[in-house]
Tab-separated table of C-alpha atoms in Angstrom:
chain	number	residue	atom	x	y	z
A	1	MET	CA	21.259	124.247	-62.686
A	2	ALA	CA	23.400	121.789	-64.650
A	3	GLU	CA	22.854	123.584	-67.949
A	4	GLU	CA	23.791	126.887	-66.281
A	5	GLU	CA	27.025	125.376	-65.032
A	6	GLN	CA	27.778	123.964	-68.421
A	7	ARG	CA	27.266	127.407	-70.023
A	8	ASN	CA	29.509	129.042	-67.388
A	9	ASN	CA	32.223	126.449	-67.937
A	10	PHE	CA	32.072	126.835	-71.709
A	11	GLY	CA	32.314	130.584	-71.344
A	12	ALA	CA	35.305	130.325	-69.047
A	13	ARG	CA	37.150	127.880	-71.368
A	14	ARG	CA	36.466	130.141	-74.368
A	15	PHE	CA	37.828	133.178	-72.544
A	16	ALA	CA	40.951	131.196	-71.492
A	17	ARG	CA	41.548	130.250	-75.173
A	18	MET	CA	41.265	133.902	-76.234
A	19	LEU	CA	43.409	135.306	-73.413
A	20	PRO	CA	46.959	134.650	-74.842
A	21	ALA	CA	46.203	136.493	-78.093
A	22	LEU	CA	44.333	139.184	-76.203
A	23	MET	CA	47.401	139.729	-73.954
A	24	ILE	CA	49.621	140.261	-76.994
A	25	ILE	CA	47.159	142.667	-78.621
A	26	VAL	CA	46.817	144.641	-75.411
A	27	GLY	CA	50.595	144.706	-75.093
A	28	VAL	CA	50.956	146.173	-78.604
A	29	VAL	CA	48.374	148.862	-77.864
A	30	TYR	CA	50.010	149.707	-74.580
A	31	ASP	CA	53.480	149.906	-76.147
A	32	LEU	CA	52.416	152.175	-79.002
A	33	SER	CA	50.374	154.522	-76.762
A	34	THR	CA	52.837	155.084	-73.970
A	35	PRO	CA	56.247	156.758	-73.740
A	36	GLY	CA	59.366	154.643	-74.447
A	37	LYS	CA	60.196	154.204	-70.755
A	38	PHE	CA	57.094	152.013	-70.323
A	39	THR	CA	57.294	148.441	-71.475
A	40	ALA	CA	54.661	145.859	-72.525
A	41	VAL	CA	56.980	142.895	-71.730
A	42	PRO	CA	54.861	141.642	-68.798
A	43	MET	CA	51.905	141.111	-71.222
A	44	PHE	CA	54.028	139.458	-73.851
A	45	THR	CA	55.557	137.033	-71.264
A	46	ALA	CA	52.066	136.344	-69.809
A	47	ALA	CA	50.737	135.068	-73.157
A	48	PRO	CA	52.831	131.845	-73.407
A	49	LEU	CA	52.520	131.246	-69.715
A	50	ILE	CA	48.745	131.352	-69.929
A	51	ALA	CA	48.753	129.082	-73.057
A	52	ALA	CA	50.969	126.466	-71.399
A	53	PRO	CA	48.335	124.749	-69.125
A	54	PHE	CA	45.474	125.097	-71.590
A	55	PHE	CA	46.918	124.354	-75.055
A	56	SER	CA	49.117	121.774	-76.766
A	57	TRP	CA	52.893	122.100	-76.991
A	58	SER	CA	52.698	123.359	-80.598
A	59	VAL	CA	50.166	126.068	-79.752
A	60	THR	CA	52.293	127.171	-76.789
A	61	LEU	CA	55.371	127.280	-79.063
A	62	ALA	CA	53.421	129.367	-81.609
A	63	THR	CA	52.246	131.728	-78.843
A	64	GLY	CA	55.764	132.169	-77.538
A	65	ALA	CA	57.179	132.702	-81.064
A	66	PHE	CA	54.467	135.276	-81.867
A	67	ALA	CA	55.258	137.108	-78.541
A	68	VAL	CA	58.973	137.232	-79.470
A	69	LEU	CA	58.357	138.432	-82.961
A	70	THR	CA	55.958	141.073	-81.799
A	71	GLU	CA	58.472	142.408	-79.267
A	72	LEU	CA	61.162	142.398	-81.978
A	73	ALA	CA	58.842	144.229	-84.443
A	74	LEU	CA	58.106	146.885	-81.799
A	75	ASP	CA	61.804	147.339	-81.182
A	76	VAL	CA	62.268	147.986	-84.938
A	77	TYR	CA	59.331	150.317	-85.008
A	78	ASN	CA	60.639	152.227	-81.965
A	79	HIS	CA	64.197	152.318	-83.395
A	80	SER	CA	65.461	150.689	-80.217
A	81	ILE	CA	67.339	147.741	-81.758
A	82	GLY	CA	70.755	147.403	-80.148
A	83	GLN	CA	69.811	149.306	-77.039
A	84	THR	CA	70.376	147.557	-73.682
A	85	GLN	CA	66.730	147.892	-72.634
A	86	ALA	CA	65.458	146.367	-75.932
A	87	TYR	CA	67.931	143.479	-75.679
A	88	THR	CA	66.891	142.773	-72.051
A	89	GLU	CA	63.184	142.855	-72.898
A	90	LEU	CA	63.618	140.507	-75.939
A	91	THR	CA	65.720	138.115	-73.828
A	92	THR	CA	63.077	138.090	-71.136
A	93	VAL	CA	60.291	137.164	-73.610
A	94	VAL	CA	62.432	134.409	-75.156
A	95	THR	CA	63.310	132.943	-71.715
A	96	VAL	CA	59.763	132.985	-70.427
A	97	SER	CA	58.503	131.385	-73.635
A	98	ALA	CA	60.988	128.608	-73.200
A	99	LEU	CA	59.827	128.204	-69.597
A	100	ALA	CA	56.217	127.982	-70.814
A	101	LEU	CA	57.104	125.098	-73.091
A	102	PHE	CA	58.646	123.280	-70.128
A	103	ILE	CA	55.527	123.918	-68.042
A	104	ASN	CA	53.370	122.656	-70.867
A	105	ARG	CA	55.105	119.272	-70.927
A	106	VAL	CA	54.896	118.922	-67.122
A	107	VAL	CA	51.204	119.679	-67.136
A	108	ALA	CA	50.594	117.326	-70.106
A	109	ARG	CA	52.383	114.427	-68.245
A	110	SER	CA	50.429	115.112	-65.066
A	111	ASN	CA	47.147	115.162	-67.011
A	112	GLU	CA	48.039	111.835	-68.601
A	113	ARG	CA	48.738	110.309	-65.199
A	114	LEU	CA	45.535	111.834	-63.760
A	115	ALA	CA	43.452	110.472	-66.676
A	116	SER	CA	44.886	107.074	-66.138
A	117	ALA	CA	44.074	107.240	-62.404
A	118	ARG	CA	40.558	108.297	-63.204
A	119	VAL	CA	39.994	105.383	-65.550
A	120	ILE	CA	41.305	102.984	-62.937
A	121	ALA	CA	39.195	104.518	-60.201
A	122	GLU	CA	36.034	104.466	-62.325
A	123	THR	CA	36.699	100.807	-63.317
A	124	ALA	CA	37.147	99.885	-59.712
A	125	GLN	CA	33.990	101.710	-58.682
A	126	ARG	CA	31.937	99.969	-61.337
A	127	ALA	CA	33.276	96.623	-60.255
A	128	VAL	CA	32.628	97.224	-56.579
A	129	LEU	CA	29.471	99.346	-56.902
A	130	PRO	CA	27.688	98.583	-60.133
A	131	THR	CA	24.683	100.637	-61.153
A	132	PRO	CA	21.524	98.548	-60.730
A	133	ALA	CA	19.145	97.875	-63.650
A	134	GLU	CA	16.289	100.307	-64.204
A	135	GLU	CA	13.755	97.594	-63.461
A	136	ILE	CA	14.216	94.753	-61.011
A	137	GLY	CA	11.463	92.406	-59.861
A	138	GLY	CA	8.756	94.630	-61.345
A	139	LEU	CA	10.011	97.734	-59.437
A	140	ARG	CA	11.548	100.821	-61.071
A	141	ILE	CA	15.031	101.583	-59.740
A	142	ALA	CA	17.352	104.504	-59.973
A	143	ALA	CA	20.728	105.048	-58.129
A	144	ARG	CA	23.206	107.909	-58.061
A	145	TYR	CA	26.607	108.315	-56.571
A	146	GLU	CA	27.857	111.890	-56.084
A	147	ALA	CA	31.495	112.337	-55.010
A	148	ALA	CA	32.275	115.258	-52.688
A	149	LEU	CA	35.338	116.157	-54.823
A	150	ALA	CA	35.242	116.706	-58.514
A	151	ASP	CA	36.680	113.765	-60.545
A	152	ALA	CA	36.681	111.542	-57.457
A	153	PHE	CA	34.940	108.204	-58.033
A	154	ILE	CA	35.472	106.018	-55.021
A	155	GLY	CA	34.330	106.521	-51.463
A	156	GLY	CA	32.698	104.778	-48.539
A	157	ASP	CA	29.037	105.001	-49.571
A	158	LEU	CA	27.339	101.941	-51.067
A	159	PHE	CA	24.085	100.674	-52.494
A	160	ALA	CA	22.914	97.389	-53.967
A	161	VAL	CA	19.611	95.899	-55.224
A	162	GLN	CA	18.849	92.240	-55.760
A	163	ASP	CA	15.784	90.277	-56.780
A	164	THR	CA	15.491	87.187	-54.586
A	165	PRO	CA	12.919	84.479	-53.819
A	166	HIS	CA	11.965	86.578	-50.775
A	167	GLY	CA	11.365	89.721	-52.699
A	168	VAL	CA	13.460	92.597	-53.995
A	169	ARG	CA	16.113	93.315	-51.304
A	170	LEU	CA	18.267	96.392	-51.205
A	171	VAL	CA	20.777	98.105	-49.021
A	172	VAL	CA	22.196	101.613	-48.684
A	173	GLY	CA	25.116	102.218	-46.351
A	174	ASP	CA	27.983	104.497	-45.361
A	175	VAL	CA	31.266	103.088	-44.199
A	176	ARG	CA	33.260	105.092	-41.677
A	177	GLY	CA	36.303	106.805	-43.124
A	178	LYS	CA	37.649	107.296	-46.577
A	179	GLY	CA	40.240	105.936	-48.919
A	180	LEU	CA	41.194	102.341	-49.721
A	181	GLY	CA	40.145	100.971	-46.371
A	182	ALA	CA	36.655	102.226	-46.879
A	183	VAL	CA	36.484	100.829	-50.390
A	184	GLU	CA	37.569	97.451	-49.151
A	185	ALA	CA	34.855	97.567	-46.466
A	186	VAL	CA	32.310	98.486	-49.133
A	187	ALA	CA	33.371	95.382	-51.173
A	188	VAL	CA	32.971	93.188	-48.101
A	189	LEU	CA	29.564	94.542	-47.269
A	190	ILE	CA	28.142	94.260	-50.763
A	191	GLY	CA	29.508	90.808	-51.235
A	192	SER	CA	27.963	89.548	-47.981
A	193	PHE	CA	24.691	91.338	-48.758
A	194	ARG	CA	24.319	89.661	-52.142
A	195	GLU	CA	25.043	86.189	-50.734
A	196	ALA	CA	22.813	86.633	-47.736
A	197	ALA	CA	19.970	88.212	-49.685
A	198	GLU	CA	19.589	84.986	-51.688
A	199	GLN	CA	20.084	82.574	-48.813
A	200	GLU	CA	18.495	84.132	-45.713
A	201	GLY	CA	14.751	83.837	-45.331
A	202	ALA	CA	14.461	86.695	-42.915
A	203	LEU	CA	15.824	90.234	-43.217
A	204	GLU	CA	17.328	89.948	-39.737
A	205	GLY	CA	19.575	87.145	-41.113
A	206	VAL	CA	20.861	89.424	-43.877
A	207	ALA	CA	21.893	92.024	-41.314
A	208	GLU	CA	23.541	89.367	-39.168
A	209	ARG	CA	25.528	88.039	-42.108
A	210	MET	CA	26.764	91.526	-42.928
A	211	GLU	CA	27.698	92.091	-39.328
A	212	ARG	CA	29.738	88.913	-39.234
A	213	ALA	CA	31.451	89.719	-42.551
A	214	LEU	CA	32.889	93.010	-41.191
A	215	THR	CA	33.966	91.330	-37.962
A	216	ARG	CA	35.543	88.393	-39.910
A	217	GLU	CA	37.433	90.801	-42.227
A	218	ALA	CA	38.884	92.747	-39.292
A	219	GLY	CA	39.979	89.431	-37.722
A	220	ARG	CA	41.502	88.182	-40.983
A	221	ARG	CA	43.688	91.276	-40.995
A	222	GLY	CA	44.784	90.558	-37.437
A	223	GLU	CA	43.528	93.868	-36.274
A	224	GLY	CA	42.107	93.751	-32.773
A	225	ASP	CA	39.951	96.845	-32.690
A	226	VAL	CA	37.708	98.215	-35.351
A	227	ASP	CA	39.429	101.583	-35.364
A	228	SER	CA	42.425	100.149	-37.272
A	229	PHE	CA	40.125	98.910	-40.041
A	230	GLU	CA	37.167	100.682	-41.606
A	231	GLY	CA	35.103	98.245	-39.540
A	232	PHE	CA	31.698	99.746	-39.031
A	233	ALA	CA	29.044	101.183	-41.258
A	234	THR	CA	25.596	102.636	-40.923
A	235	ALA	CA	23.056	100.841	-43.210
A	236	VAL	CA	19.419	100.406	-44.084
A	237	ILE	CA	18.483	96.940	-45.322
A	238	ALA	CA	15.089	96.725	-47.040
A	239	GLU	CA	12.880	94.092	-48.540
A	240	ILE	CA	9.909	94.688	-50.824
A	241	PRO	CA	8.000	91.389	-51.109
A	242	HIS	CA	6.702	90.335	-54.547
A	243	GLY	CA	3.146	91.432	-55.058
A	244	ARG	CA	2.619	93.005	-51.701
A	245	GLY	CA	2.223	96.675	-50.923
A	246	VAL	CA	4.681	96.809	-48.027
A	247	VAL	CA	8.337	97.425	-47.405
A	248	ARG	CA	10.303	95.877	-44.486
A	249	LEU	CA	13.303	97.658	-42.986
A	250	VAL	CA	16.237	96.999	-40.716
A	251	ASN	CA	17.954	100.245	-39.793
A	252	ARG	CA	21.464	100.133	-38.324
A	253	GLY	CA	22.078	103.725	-37.308
A	254	HIS	CA	21.392	105.109	-40.764
A	255	PRO	CA	19.445	108.248	-41.814
A	256	GLU	CA	15.728	107.402	-41.966
A	257	PRO	CA	14.272	106.475	-45.373
A	258	LEU	CA	11.522	108.528	-46.942
A	259	LEU	CA	8.374	107.214	-48.651
A	260	LEU	CA	6.937	109.504	-51.307
A	261	ARG	CA	3.362	108.870	-52.444
A	262	ASP	CA	2.238	109.722	-55.894
A	263	ASP	CA	-0.101	112.420	-54.491
A	264	GLY	CA	2.862	114.314	-52.894
A	265	GLU	CA	2.427	113.024	-49.354
A	266	LEU	CA	5.624	112.056	-47.600
A	267	GLY	CA	6.283	109.654	-44.774
A	268	ARG	CA	9.463	109.276	-42.696
A	269	LEU	CA	10.266	105.679	-41.930
A	270	ALA	CA	12.191	106.225	-38.717
A	271	PRO	CA	12.980	103.130	-36.614
A	272	GLN	CA	11.052	102.740	-33.390
A	273	GLU	CA	14.237	101.746	-31.550
A	274	PRO	CA	17.749	103.041	-32.474
A	275	ALA	CA	20.360	100.460	-33.242
A	276	LEU	CA	24.175	100.542	-33.495
A	277	PRO	CA	25.785	100.477	-36.923
A	278	LEU	CA	27.084	97.231	-38.437
A	279	GLY	CA	30.379	96.038	-36.987
A	280	MET	CA	29.919	97.559	-33.496
A	281	ARG	CA	28.662	94.525	-31.749
A	282	ALA	CA	31.395	94.838	-29.083
A	283	LEU	CA	29.573	97.878	-27.682
A	284	GLY	CA	26.320	96.097	-27.307
A	285	GLU	CA	24.231	93.281	-28.702
A	286	TRP	CA	20.548	92.961	-29.215
A	287	PRO	CA	18.427	91.219	-31.835
A	288	ASP	CA	17.539	93.179	-35.081
A	289	ARG	CA	13.918	94.057	-35.409
A	290	VAL	CA	12.220	94.271	-38.794
A	291	GLU	CA	9.737	97.041	-39.130
A	292	GLU	CA	6.976	96.848	-41.847
A	293	HIS	CA	5.458	99.912	-43.529
A	294	PRO	CA	2.778	100.241	-46.179
A	295	MET	CA	4.082	100.923	-49.747
A	296	PRO	CA	1.128	101.404	-51.995
A	297	PRO	CA	1.272	101.423	-55.819
A	298	GLY	CA	2.811	104.581	-57.207
A	299	ALA	CA	4.912	105.192	-54.000
A	300	THR	CA	8.648	105.722	-54.086
A	301	LEU	CA	11.099	104.622	-51.377
A	302	LEU	CA	14.112	106.963	-51.083
A	303	LEU	CA	17.251	105.740	-49.360
A	304	TYR	CA	20.281	108.009	-48.973
A	305	THR	CA	23.487	108.518	-47.036
A	306	ASP	CA	24.279	111.472	-44.726
A	307	GLY	CA	26.027	113.243	-47.576
A	308	LEU	CA	22.482	114.377	-48.433
A	309	SER	CA	21.027	115.183	-45.003
A	310	GLU	CA	24.244	116.854	-43.782
A	311	ALA	CA	24.828	119.008	-46.765
A	312	ARG	CA	25.185	122.633	-45.584
A	313	ASP	CA	24.534	125.976	-47.129
A	314	ALA	CA	26.682	129.079	-46.678
A	315	SER	CA	25.111	129.785	-43.345
A	316	GLY	CA	25.708	126.249	-42.049
A	317	ALA	CA	22.081	125.052	-42.319
A	318	PHE	CA	21.602	121.402	-43.157
A	319	TYR	CA	19.696	120.236	-46.144
A	320	GLU	CA	16.366	118.632	-45.190
A	321	PRO	CA	15.245	116.280	-47.884
A	322	GLY	CA	11.821	115.652	-46.277
A	323	SER	CA	10.658	119.249	-46.330
A	324	ARG	CA	12.199	119.850	-49.741
A	325	LEU	CA	10.266	116.929	-51.297
A	326	LEU	CA	6.955	117.309	-49.507
A	327	GLY	CA	4.105	117.986	-51.899
A	328	ARG	CA	6.172	117.226	-55.018
A	329	ALA	CA	5.569	114.419	-57.547
A	330	PHE	CA	7.976	113.050	-60.106
A	331	PRO	CA	7.479	110.926	-63.203
A	332	GLY	CA	9.927	108.218	-61.987
A	333	PRO	CA	12.813	107.462	-59.594
A	334	GLY	CA	15.426	108.844	-61.923
A	335	GLU	CA	13.766	112.149	-62.232
A	336	LEU	CA	13.375	112.298	-58.477
A	337	LEU	CA	17.124	111.733	-57.904
A	338	ASP	CA	18.129	114.192	-60.598
A	339	ALA	CA	15.923	116.909	-59.091
A	340	LEU	CA	17.305	116.119	-55.640
A	341	ILE	CA	20.888	116.395	-56.783
A	342	ASP	CA	20.237	119.740	-58.442
A	343	ASP	CA	18.509	120.985	-55.379
A	344	VAL	CA	21.424	119.964	-53.100
A	345	ARG	CA	23.837	121.805	-55.456
A	346	ARG	CA	21.752	124.950	-55.185
A	347	HIS	CA	21.635	124.567	-51.428
A	348	THR	CA	25.356	124.150	-51.037
A	349	GLY	CA	26.360	126.557	-53.776
A	350	GLY	CA	27.783	123.688	-55.900
A	351	GLY	CA	30.129	122.143	-53.332
A	352	SER	CA	29.870	119.396	-50.710
A	353	THR	CA	32.093	118.001	-47.952
A	354	ASP	CA	30.923	114.392	-48.175
A	355	ASP	CA	30.006	111.767	-50.701
A	356	MET	CA	26.356	111.094	-51.409
A	357	ALA	CA	24.658	107.854	-52.421
A	358	LEU	CA	21.008	107.845	-53.430
A	359	LEU	CA	18.683	104.943	-54.161
A	360	ALA	CA	15.035	105.332	-55.287
A	361	VAL	CA	12.559	102.438	-55.731
A	362	THR	CA	9.146	103.035	-57.190
A	363	ARG	CA	6.284	100.516	-57.098
A	364	PRO	CA	4.395	101.009	-60.365
A	365	ALA	CA	0.889	102.234	-60.096
A	366	ALA	CA	-0.330	99.018	-61.813
A	367	LEU	CA	1.550	95.935	-60.567
A	368	PRO	CA	2.526	93.455	-63.285
A	369	SER	CA	0.301	90.397	-63.203
A	370	ARG	CA	3.256	88.075	-63.285
A	371	LEU	CA	4.204	89.101	-59.792
A	372	HIS	CA	2.919	86.880	-57.011
A	373	ALA	CA	3.109	86.838	-53.245
A	374	ALA	CA	6.276	85.477	-51.777
């Protein structure tokens, strides 16, 4: 799917580069093959206008000059030099060519600002949401972040993985809302997770610390209700103890993780009791409950945000990752996520309305001997 898109994009760019010259050629043929009352000026003026957003200033200038000279040459050939119509047509081509040069400079400046914004956004995302290493604590790791909009880098989805004395701990979450407020909440959650993952002996304590971090941040801003700050997030917090074939989960209102075995079997790790998202303690309070599931060697834990499970096709049908992955096997977590992203693009026709964060963790078929029970 990605290769097909690249070929289509290459073909479109190539056609766009040929179009200005093609317009002038078509204009010449049209002028020579039609009576004098018909004019090819629209095609001559279109050539520099098409070149303006796609080419450099010098190429746009050359295209405009070529269009003007072509129009002048046709006037000489048609013996219409000095006539009012010929003068008007030549003036029109010159004026539009000058306008194309102005448009080219505006587009170039806009592209420079956009490129700078992209670099800043990408740098900020890498600082807030760094890509985890491919191997952590003897487990194979892969993570992907797919923005809903092309060239958008920052959103409210998050993931983090950390090796701790208690095992490999990880989190995938989705902050309510978009924009800077959501990014700030992501930074708060990841910071509190990394600190708590090292210090808290139980997974419930990690969830509690993340809860308090969101509440404290809202209070620091002097904002009384969570609606004025991106103050709640769904999340799954997981722990894979060293040397043990289990995974422990705390699910705070997040889509259920999936467990893919190396034989193609698939399990849905849905919580037995639903829980409110992080940051919504004001609506109800009850203790977190850790649920433990088998995770045999060769199995892969898949965590994702609702950008995956709520992706829609043209008819409005949701993407169902469980049924799509059932019976399939992948060489590693990276290949799983790449195949999943390609499948979602086919399902949605290449577009999506929400960001998507994916995290896959594979327990190797043969556990390294250096790992020991926590």
